[in-house]
Short mmCIF file of C-alpha atoms and ligand atoms in Angstrom, two decimals:
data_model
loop_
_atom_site.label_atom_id
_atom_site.label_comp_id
_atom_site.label_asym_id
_atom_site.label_seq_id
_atom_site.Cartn_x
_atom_site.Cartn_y
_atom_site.Cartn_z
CA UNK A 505 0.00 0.00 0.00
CA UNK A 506 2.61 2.38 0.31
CA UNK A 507 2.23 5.75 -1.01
CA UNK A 508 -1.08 5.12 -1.84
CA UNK A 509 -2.65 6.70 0.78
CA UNK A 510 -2.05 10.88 0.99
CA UNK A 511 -0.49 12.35 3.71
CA UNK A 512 -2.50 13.52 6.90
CA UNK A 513 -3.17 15.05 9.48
CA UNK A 514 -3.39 13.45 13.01
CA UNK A 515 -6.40 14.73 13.78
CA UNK A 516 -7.21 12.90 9.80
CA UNK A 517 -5.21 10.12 10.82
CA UNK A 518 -7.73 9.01 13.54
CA UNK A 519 -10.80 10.43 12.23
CA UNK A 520 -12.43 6.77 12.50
CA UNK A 521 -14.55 7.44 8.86
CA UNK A 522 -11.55 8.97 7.31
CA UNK A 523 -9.90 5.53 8.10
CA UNK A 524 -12.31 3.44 6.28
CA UNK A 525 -12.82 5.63 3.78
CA UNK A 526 -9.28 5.25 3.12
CA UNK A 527 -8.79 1.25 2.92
CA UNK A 528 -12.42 1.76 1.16
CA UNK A 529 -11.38 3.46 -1.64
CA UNK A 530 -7.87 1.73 -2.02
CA UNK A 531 -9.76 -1.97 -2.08
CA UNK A 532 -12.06 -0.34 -4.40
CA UNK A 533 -9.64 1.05 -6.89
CA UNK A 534 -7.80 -2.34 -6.66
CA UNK A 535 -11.41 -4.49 -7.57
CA UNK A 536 -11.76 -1.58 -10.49
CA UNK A 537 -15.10 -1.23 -8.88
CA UNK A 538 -17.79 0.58 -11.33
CA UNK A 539 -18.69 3.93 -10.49
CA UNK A 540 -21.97 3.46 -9.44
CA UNK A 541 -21.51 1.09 -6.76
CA UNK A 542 -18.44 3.12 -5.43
CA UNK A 543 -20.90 5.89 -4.66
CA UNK A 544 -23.39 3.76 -3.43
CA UNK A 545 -20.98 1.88 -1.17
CA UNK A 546 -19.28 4.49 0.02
CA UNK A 547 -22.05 6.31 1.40
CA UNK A 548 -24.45 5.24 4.46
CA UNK A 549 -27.74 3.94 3.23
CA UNK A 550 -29.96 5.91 6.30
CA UNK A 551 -28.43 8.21 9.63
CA UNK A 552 -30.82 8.62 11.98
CA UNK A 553 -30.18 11.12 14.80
CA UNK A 554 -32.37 11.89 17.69
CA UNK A 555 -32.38 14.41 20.27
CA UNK A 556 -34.26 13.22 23.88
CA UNK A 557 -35.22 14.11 27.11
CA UNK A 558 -34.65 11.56 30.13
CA UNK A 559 -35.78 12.17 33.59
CA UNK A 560 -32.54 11.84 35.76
CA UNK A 561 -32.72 10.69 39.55
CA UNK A 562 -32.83 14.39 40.54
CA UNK A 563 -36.42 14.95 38.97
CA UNK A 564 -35.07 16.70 36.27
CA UNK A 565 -35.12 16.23 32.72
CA UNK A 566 -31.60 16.48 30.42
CA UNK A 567 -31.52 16.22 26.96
CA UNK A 568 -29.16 13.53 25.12
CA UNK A 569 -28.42 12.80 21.43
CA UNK A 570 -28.20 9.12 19.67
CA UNK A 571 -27.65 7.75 16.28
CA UNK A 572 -28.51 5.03 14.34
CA UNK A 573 -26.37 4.62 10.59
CA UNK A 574 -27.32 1.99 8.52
CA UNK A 575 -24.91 1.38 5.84
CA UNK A 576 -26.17 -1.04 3.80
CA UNK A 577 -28.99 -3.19 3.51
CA UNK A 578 -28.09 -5.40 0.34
CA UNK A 579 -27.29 -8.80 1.95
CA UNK A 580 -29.84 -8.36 4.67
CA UNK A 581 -31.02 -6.38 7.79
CA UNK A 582 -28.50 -4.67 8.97
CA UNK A 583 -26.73 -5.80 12.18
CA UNK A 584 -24.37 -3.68 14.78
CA UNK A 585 -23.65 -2.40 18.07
CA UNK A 586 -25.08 0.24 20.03
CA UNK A 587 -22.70 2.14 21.83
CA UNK A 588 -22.50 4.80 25.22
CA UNK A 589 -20.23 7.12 25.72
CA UNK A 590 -19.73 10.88 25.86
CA UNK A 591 -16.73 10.11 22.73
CA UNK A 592 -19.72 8.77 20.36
CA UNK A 593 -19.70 11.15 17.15
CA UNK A 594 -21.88 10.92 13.77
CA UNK A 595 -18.03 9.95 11.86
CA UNK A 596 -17.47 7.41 14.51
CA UNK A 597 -21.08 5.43 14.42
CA UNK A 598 -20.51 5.86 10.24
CA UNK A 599 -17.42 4.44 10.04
CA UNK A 600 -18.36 1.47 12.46
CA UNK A 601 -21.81 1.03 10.64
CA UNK A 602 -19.39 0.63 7.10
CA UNK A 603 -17.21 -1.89 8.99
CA UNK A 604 -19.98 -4.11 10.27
CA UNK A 605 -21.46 -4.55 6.41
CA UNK A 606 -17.97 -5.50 5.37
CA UNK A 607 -17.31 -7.54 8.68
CA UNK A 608 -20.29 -9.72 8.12
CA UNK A 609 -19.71 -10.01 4.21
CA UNK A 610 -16.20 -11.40 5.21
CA UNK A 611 -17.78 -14.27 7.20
CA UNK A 612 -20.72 -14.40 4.72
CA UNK A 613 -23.27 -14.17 6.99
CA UNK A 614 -26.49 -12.30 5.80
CA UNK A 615 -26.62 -8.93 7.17
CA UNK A 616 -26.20 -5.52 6.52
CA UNK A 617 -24.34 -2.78 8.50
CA UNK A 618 -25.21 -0.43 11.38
CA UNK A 619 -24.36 1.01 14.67
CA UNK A 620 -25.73 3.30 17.26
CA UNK A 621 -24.78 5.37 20.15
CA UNK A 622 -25.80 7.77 22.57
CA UNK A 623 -23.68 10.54 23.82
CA UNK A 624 -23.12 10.12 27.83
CA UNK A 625 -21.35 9.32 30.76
CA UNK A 626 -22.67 5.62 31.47
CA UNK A 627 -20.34 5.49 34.35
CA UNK A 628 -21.95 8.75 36.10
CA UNK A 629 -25.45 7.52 35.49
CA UNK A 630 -27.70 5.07 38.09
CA UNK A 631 -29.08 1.99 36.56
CA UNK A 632 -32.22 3.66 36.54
CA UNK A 633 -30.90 6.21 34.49
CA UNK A 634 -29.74 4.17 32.14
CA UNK A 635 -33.19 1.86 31.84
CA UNK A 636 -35.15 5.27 30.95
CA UNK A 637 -32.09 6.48 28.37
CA UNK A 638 -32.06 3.31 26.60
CA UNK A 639 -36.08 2.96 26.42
CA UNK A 640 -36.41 6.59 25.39
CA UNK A 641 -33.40 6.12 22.66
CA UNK A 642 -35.25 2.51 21.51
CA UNK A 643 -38.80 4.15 21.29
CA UNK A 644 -37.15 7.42 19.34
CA UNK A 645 -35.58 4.88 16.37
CA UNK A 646 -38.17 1.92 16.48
CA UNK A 647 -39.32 2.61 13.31
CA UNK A 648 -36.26 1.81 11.79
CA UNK A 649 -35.38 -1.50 13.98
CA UNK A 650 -36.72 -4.89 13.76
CA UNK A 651 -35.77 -8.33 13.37
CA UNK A 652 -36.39 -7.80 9.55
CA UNK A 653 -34.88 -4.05 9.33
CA UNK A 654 -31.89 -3.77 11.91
CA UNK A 655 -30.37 -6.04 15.05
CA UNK A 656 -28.74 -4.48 17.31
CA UNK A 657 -26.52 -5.99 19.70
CA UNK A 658 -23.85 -4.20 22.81
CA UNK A 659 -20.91 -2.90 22.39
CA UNK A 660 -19.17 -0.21 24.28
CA UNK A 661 -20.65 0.45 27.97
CA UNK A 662 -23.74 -1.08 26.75
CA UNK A 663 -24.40 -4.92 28.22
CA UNK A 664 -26.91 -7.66 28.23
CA UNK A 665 -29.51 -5.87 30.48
CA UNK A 666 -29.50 -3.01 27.82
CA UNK A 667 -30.61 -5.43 25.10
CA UNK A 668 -32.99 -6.64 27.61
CA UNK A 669 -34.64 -3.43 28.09
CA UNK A 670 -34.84 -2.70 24.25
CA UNK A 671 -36.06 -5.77 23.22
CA UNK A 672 -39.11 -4.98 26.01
CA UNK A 673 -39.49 -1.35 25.14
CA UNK A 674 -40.10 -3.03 21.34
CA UNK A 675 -42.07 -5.41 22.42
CA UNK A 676 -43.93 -3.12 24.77
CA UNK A 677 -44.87 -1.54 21.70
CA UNK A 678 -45.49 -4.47 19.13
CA UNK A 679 -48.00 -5.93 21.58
CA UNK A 680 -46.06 -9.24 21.58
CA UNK A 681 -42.48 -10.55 22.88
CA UNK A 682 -40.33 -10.26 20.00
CA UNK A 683 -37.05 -11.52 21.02
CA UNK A 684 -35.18 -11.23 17.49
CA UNK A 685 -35.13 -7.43 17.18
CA UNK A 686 -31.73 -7.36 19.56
CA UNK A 687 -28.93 -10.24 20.11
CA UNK A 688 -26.14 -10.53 23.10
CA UNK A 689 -29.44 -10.80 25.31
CA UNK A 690 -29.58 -12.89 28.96
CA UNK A 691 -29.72 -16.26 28.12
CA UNK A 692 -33.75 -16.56 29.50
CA UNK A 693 -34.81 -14.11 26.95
CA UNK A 694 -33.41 -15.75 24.18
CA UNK A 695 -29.84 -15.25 23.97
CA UNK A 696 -27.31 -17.70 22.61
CA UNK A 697 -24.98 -19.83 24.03
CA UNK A 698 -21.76 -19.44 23.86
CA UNK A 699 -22.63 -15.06 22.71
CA UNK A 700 -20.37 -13.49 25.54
CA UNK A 701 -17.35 -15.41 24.57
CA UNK A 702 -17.41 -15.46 21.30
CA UNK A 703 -15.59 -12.16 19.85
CA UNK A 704 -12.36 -14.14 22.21
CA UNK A 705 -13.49 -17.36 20.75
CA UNK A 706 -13.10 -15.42 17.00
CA UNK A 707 -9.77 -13.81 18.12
CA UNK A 708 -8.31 -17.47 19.23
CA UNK A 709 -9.13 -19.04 16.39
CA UNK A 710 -7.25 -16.48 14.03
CA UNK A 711 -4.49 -16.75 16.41
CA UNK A 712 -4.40 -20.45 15.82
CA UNK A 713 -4.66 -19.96 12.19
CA UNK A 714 -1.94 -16.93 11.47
CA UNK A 715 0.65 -19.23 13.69
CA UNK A 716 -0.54 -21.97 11.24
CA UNK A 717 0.12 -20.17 8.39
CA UNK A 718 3.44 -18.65 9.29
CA UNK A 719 4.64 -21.67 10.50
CA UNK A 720 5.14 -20.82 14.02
CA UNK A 721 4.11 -22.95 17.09
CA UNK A 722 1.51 -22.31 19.70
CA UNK A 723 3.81 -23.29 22.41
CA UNK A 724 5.88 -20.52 23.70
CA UNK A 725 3.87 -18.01 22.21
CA UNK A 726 4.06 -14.59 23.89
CA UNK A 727 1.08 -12.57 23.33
CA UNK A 728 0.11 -8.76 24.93
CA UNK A 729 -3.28 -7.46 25.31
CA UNK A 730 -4.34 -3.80 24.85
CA UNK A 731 -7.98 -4.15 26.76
CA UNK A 732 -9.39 -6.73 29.64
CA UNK A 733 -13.11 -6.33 28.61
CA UNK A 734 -15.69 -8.55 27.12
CA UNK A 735 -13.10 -9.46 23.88
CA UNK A 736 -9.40 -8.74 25.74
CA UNK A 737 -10.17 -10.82 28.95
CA UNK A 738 -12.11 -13.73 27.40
CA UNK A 739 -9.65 -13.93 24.51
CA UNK A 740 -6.75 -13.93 27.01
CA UNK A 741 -8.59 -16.93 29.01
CA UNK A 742 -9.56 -18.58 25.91
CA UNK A 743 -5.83 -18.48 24.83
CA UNK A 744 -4.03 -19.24 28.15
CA UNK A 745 -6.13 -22.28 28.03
CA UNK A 746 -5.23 -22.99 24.66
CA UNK A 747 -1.48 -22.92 25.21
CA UNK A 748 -0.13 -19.38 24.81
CA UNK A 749 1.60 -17.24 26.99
CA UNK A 750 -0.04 -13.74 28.02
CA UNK A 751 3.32 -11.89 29.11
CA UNK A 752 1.48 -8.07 29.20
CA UNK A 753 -2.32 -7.11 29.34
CA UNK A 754 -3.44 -3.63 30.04
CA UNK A 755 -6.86 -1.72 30.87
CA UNK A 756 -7.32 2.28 30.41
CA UNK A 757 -5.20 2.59 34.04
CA UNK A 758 -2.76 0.97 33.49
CA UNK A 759 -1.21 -2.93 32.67
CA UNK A 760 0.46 -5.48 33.86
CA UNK A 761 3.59 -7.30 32.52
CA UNK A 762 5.04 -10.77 33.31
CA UNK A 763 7.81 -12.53 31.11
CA UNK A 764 6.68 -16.06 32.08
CA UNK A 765 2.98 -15.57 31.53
CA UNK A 766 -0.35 -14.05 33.60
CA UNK A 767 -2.12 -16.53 35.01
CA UNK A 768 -5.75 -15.41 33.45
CA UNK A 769 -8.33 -17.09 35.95
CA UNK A 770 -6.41 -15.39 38.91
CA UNK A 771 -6.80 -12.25 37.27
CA UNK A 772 -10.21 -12.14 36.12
CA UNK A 773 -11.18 -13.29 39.39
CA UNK A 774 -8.97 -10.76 40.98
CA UNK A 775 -11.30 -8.07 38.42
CA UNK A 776 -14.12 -9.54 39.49
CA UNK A 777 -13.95 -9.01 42.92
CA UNK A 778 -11.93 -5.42 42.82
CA UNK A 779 -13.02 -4.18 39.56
CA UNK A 780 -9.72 -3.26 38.43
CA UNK A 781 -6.97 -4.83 37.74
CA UNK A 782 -4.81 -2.61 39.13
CA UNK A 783 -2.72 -4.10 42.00
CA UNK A 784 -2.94 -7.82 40.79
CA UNK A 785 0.20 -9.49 42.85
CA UNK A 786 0.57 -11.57 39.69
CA UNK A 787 2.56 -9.73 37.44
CA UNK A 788 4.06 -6.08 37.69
CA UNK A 789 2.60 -2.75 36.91
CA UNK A 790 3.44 -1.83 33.53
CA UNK A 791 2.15 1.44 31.57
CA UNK A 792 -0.52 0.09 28.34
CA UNK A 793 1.96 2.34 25.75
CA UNK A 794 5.05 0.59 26.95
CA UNK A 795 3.53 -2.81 26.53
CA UNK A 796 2.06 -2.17 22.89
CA UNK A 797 5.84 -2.01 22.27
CA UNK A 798 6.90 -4.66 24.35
CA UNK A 799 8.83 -7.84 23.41
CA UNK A 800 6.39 -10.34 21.93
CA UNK A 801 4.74 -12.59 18.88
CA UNK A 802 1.53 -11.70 19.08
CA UNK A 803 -0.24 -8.06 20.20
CA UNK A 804 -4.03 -7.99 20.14
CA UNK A 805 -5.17 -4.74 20.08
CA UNK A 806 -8.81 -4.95 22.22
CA UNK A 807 -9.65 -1.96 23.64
CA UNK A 808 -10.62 0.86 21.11
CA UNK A 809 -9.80 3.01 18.25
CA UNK A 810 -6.60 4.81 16.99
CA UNK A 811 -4.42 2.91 19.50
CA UNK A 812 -1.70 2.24 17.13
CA UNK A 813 -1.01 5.01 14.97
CA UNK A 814 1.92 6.81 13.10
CA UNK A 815 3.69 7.75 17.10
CA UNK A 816 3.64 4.07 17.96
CA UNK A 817 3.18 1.91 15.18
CA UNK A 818 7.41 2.17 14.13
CA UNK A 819 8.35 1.00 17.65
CA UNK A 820 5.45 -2.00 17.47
CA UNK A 821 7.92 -5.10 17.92
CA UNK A 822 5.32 -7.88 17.42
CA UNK A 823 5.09 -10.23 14.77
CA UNK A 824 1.70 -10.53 14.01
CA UNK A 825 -1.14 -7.88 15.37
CA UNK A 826 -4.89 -9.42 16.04
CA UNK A 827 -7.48 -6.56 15.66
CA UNK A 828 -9.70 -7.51 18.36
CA UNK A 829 -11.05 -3.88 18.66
CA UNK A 830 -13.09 -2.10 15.80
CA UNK A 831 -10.52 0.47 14.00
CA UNK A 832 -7.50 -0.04 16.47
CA UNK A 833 -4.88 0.86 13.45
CA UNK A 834 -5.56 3.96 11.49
CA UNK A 835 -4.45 4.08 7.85
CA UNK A 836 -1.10 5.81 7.94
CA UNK A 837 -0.24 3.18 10.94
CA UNK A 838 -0.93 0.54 8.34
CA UNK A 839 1.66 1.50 6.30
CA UNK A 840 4.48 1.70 8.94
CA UNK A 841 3.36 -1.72 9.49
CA UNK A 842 3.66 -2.96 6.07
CA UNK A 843 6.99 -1.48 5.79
CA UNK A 844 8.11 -3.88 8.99
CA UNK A 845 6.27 -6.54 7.05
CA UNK A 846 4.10 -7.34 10.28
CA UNK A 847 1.31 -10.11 10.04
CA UNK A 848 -2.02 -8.61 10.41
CA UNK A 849 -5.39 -9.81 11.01
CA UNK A 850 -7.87 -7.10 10.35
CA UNK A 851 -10.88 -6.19 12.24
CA UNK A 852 -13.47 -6.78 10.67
CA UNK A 853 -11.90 -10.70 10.00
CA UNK A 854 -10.22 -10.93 13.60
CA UNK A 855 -13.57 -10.17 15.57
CA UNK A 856 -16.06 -10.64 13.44
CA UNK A 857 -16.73 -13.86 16.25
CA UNK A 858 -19.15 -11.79 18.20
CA UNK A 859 -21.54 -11.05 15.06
CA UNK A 860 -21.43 -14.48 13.96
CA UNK A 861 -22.43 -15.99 17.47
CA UNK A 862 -25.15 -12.74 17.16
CA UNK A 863 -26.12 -14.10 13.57
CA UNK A 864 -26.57 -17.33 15.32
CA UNK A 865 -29.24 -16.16 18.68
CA UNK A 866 -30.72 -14.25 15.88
CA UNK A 867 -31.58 -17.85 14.23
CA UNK A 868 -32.18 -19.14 17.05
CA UNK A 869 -34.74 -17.07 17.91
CA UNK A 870 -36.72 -16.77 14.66
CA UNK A 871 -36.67 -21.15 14.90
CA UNK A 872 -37.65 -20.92 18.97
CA UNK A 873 -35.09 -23.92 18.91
CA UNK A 874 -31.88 -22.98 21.07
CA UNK A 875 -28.16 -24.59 20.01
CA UNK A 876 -25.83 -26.52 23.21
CA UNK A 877 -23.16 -24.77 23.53
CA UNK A 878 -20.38 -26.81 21.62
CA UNK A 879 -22.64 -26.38 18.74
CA UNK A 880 -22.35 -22.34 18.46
CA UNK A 881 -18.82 -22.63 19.56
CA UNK A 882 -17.71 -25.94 16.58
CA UNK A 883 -19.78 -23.77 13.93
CA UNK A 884 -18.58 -20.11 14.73
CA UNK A 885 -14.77 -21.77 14.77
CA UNK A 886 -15.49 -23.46 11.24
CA UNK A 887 -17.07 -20.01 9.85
CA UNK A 888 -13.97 -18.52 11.38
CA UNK A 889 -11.40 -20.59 9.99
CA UNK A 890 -12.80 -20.71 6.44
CA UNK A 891 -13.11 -16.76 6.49
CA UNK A 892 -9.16 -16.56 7.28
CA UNK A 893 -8.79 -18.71 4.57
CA UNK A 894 -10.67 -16.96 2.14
CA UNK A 895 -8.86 -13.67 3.66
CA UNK A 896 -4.56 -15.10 3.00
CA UNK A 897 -6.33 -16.98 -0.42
CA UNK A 898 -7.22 -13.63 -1.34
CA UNK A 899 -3.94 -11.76 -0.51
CA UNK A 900 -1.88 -14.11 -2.55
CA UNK A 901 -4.14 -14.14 -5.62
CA UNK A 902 -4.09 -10.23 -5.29
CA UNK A 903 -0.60 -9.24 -4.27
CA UNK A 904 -2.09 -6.93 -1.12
CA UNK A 905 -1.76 -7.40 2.51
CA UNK A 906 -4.60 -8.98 4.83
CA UNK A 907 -6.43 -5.97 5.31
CA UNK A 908 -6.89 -4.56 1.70
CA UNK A 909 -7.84 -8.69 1.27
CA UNK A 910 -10.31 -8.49 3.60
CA UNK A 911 -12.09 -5.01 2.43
CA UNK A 912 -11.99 -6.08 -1.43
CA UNK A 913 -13.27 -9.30 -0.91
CA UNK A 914 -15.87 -7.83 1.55
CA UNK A 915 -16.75 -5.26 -1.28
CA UNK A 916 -16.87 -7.43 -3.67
CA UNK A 917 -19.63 -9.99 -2.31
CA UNK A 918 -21.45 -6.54 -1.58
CA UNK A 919 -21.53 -5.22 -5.13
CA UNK A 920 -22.07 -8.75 -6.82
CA UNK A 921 -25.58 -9.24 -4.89
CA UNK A 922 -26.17 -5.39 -5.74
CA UNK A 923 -26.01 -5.99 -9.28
CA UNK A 924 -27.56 -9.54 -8.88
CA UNK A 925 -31.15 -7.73 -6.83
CA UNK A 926 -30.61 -4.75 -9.49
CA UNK A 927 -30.73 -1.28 -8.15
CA UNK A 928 -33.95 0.76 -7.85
CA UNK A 929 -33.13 3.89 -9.07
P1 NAD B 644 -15.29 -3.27 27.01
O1 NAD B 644 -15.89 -1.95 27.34
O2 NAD B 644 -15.81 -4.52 27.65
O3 NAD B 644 -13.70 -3.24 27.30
C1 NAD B 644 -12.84 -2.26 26.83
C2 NAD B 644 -11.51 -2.41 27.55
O4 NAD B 644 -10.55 -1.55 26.96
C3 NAD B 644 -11.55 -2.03 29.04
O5 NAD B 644 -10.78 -2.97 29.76
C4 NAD B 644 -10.88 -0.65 29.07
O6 NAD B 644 -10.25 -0.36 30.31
C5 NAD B 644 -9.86 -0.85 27.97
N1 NAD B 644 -9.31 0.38 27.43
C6 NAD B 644 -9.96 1.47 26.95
N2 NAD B 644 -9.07 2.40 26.52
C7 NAD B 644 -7.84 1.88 26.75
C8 NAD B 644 -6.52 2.35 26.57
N3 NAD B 644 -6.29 3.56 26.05
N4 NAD B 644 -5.48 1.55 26.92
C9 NAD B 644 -5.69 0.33 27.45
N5 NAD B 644 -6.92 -0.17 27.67
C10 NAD B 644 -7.98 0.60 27.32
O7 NAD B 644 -15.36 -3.37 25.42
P2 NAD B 644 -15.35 -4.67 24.51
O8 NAD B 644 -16.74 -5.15 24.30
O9 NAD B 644 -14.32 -5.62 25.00
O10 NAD B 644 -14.89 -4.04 23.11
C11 NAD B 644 -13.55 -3.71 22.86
C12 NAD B 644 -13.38 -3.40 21.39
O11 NAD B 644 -13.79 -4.54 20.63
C13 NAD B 644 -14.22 -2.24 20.84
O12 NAD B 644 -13.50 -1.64 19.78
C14 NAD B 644 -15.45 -2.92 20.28
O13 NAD B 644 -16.11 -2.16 19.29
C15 NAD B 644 -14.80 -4.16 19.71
N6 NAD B 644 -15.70 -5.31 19.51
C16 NAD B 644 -16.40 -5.83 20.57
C17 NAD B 644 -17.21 -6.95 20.35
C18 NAD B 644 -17.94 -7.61 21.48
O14 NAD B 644 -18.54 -8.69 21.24
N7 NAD B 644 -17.89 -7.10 22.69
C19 NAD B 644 -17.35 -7.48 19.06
C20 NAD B 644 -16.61 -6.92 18.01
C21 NAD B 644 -15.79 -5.84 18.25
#
């Protein structure tokens, strides 16, 4: 890729819908897309954005504002995250509504892309704060949601009891339960098996598969973790268990570094009970920037975007990089990367686990017949595996690097069914 993509700015650089638009248009120039679909593709299909009033504990009322982007509808309803947090912008819920239709055309699974947020502080609001926010937010873009229309499913700050409460504030108002309209729900209301795991499940499995492919054994593996949330700490279990060594994992305070591995089920435990994992007797107390540079084989990026960029990226000494998070690389970082000739696995390949095990309650719940759990788990490892074949397949065929792969052949299943339905115009 290099010199393809123009100089920047930083405040370009990590402008998450500059970045997409940027491997967009470089995948699409590669597939000699037709001009038609380019613009089609490269613009969000709806954005919806709402401003609403909540009634805080105090007995007054505050205003917020959410969004809901839909990118594309071609392959099916569209399918993403919603997302709190007083970060959320209209380019961030854009570009992450683009990488969910490319994500799930990667796995071939048929959906469409979205995401949503709401601007606020989740952490300085009471649960029952929250339960009126999310109802109010549901009830201000139902018309545009549905089991048919658009999934949603958590993602930042938001959790299973936030699904909960929007698949009852849409039922509320369909009259009957309708437990399709959101996945990643409790189990009792028609979640899947295996859902909470399975972005870590994804993120093991293209481990496994990248070590595989570059010849390089499981066994002795050192691997750092940027994030200990839902994907960082259940990858890093799913991996200890699997064989590799965690030597460094960090949160947004802070990390924690030990040469001859973390032991992960002291540590989550140790979360668990302190809600940090900040003075873990384990391992020692090691800033997250010095680790993403640390000695190792394999860094998983899992906490957010723009964590490796054009500052760090040169110093990254890892031989292969897992995008657990959504946009953790921005563009200009990619190309340091290439230069180094590091192995990556791109987002929307590396954790696309979590919308395949969504794809999966989703069927679940439209059949009212529920999987065991070695079911979801031996099926979303097979989709897994084939997709990171058809990702490397495609790099070698095409002379590009994983992620470029990954977008064009993404893009490519996109425009063919385009063309195949026709386009109403
Ligand atoms: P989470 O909120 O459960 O965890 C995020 C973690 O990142 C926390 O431990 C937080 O402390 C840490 N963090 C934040 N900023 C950091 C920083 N600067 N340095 C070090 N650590 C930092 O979120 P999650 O659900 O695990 O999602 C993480 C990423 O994975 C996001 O980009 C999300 O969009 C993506 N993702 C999540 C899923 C899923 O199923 N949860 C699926 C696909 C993609």
């Amino acid at each position: 890729m290099a010199g393809a993509i123009p100089t920047v700015t930083l405040d370009q650089e990590i402008n998450p819908w500059e970045a997409q638009s940027a491997r967009f248009e470089f995948a699409a120039r590669k597939l000699n897309l037709e001009a038609g679909l380019w613009k089609m593709l490269s613009t969000p299909t709806r954005e919806v954005i709402v401003h609403f009033p909540v009634t805080m504990d105090s007995g007054q009322i505050d205003m917020f504002t959410g969004f809901r982007v839909q990118h594309s509808i071609a392959r099916g309803p569209c399918k993403g995250g919603i997302r709190y947090s007083p970060e959320v912008t209209l380019d961030e819920v854009r570009a992450l509504a683009s990488w969910m239709t490319w994500k799930c055309a990667v796995v071939n699974i048929p959906f469409g892309g979205a995401k949503g947020g709401v601007i606020c502080d989740p952490k300085k609001m009471s649960q029952g704060e929250l339960e009126r926010m999310t109802r109010r937010y549901t009830s201000e873009i139902i018309d545009f949601i549905g089991p048919e229309k658009d999934v949603p499913a958590p993602d930042m700050n938001t959790n299973e009891q936030t699904m909960a409460w929007i698949m009852d504030t849409y039922s509320m108002h369909m009259g009957h339960t309708v437990t399709s309209v959101v996945t990643g729900k409790p189990l009792n209301i028609g979640g899947s098996r295996g859902r909470v795991e399975a972005t870590g499940r994804g993120v093991r499995v293209v481990c496994d598969e990248s070590l595989r492919y570059l010849n390089m054994p499981i066994d002795g593996c050192r691997v750092v973790i940027q994030g200990f949330g839902n994907v960082g700490s259940n990858a890093a279990r799913l991996m200890m268990e699997h064989g590799y060594k965690i030597v460094g994992v960090s949160e947004l305070e802070g990390g924690l570094a030990n040469p001859n591995g973390i032991d992960i089920h002291q540590l989550i435990e140790f979360k668990q009970r302190n809600g940090t994992i900040q003075g873990f007797r384990g391992a020692e107390a090691t800033p997250s920037e010095e680790l993403m540079v640390s000695e190792c084989e394999i860094l998983i990026p899992a906490a957010t975007e723009n964590m490796i960029t054009s500052r760090n990226a040169g110093e990254i000494k890892a031989r292969i990089v897992v995008e657990g998070a959504n946009g953790p690389t921005t563009a200009v970082a990619d190309e340091i990367l290439a230069e180094k000739r590091i192995f990556i696995v791109p987002d929307i390949l590396a954790n696309a686990g979590g919308v395949t095990a969504s794809y999966f309650e989703w069927v679940q719940d439209r059949q009212g017949y529920f999987w065991k759990e070695a079911i979801v788990n031996e099926q979303l490892e097979t989709i897994l595996r084939d997709s990171f074949d058809d990702v490397v397949r495609y790099a070698e065929a095409h002379n590009v690097n994983n992620r470029i792969a990954a977008y064009m052949l993404a893009i490519d299943r996109v425009a063919f069914t385009i063309k195949q339905r026709g386009i109403y115009a």
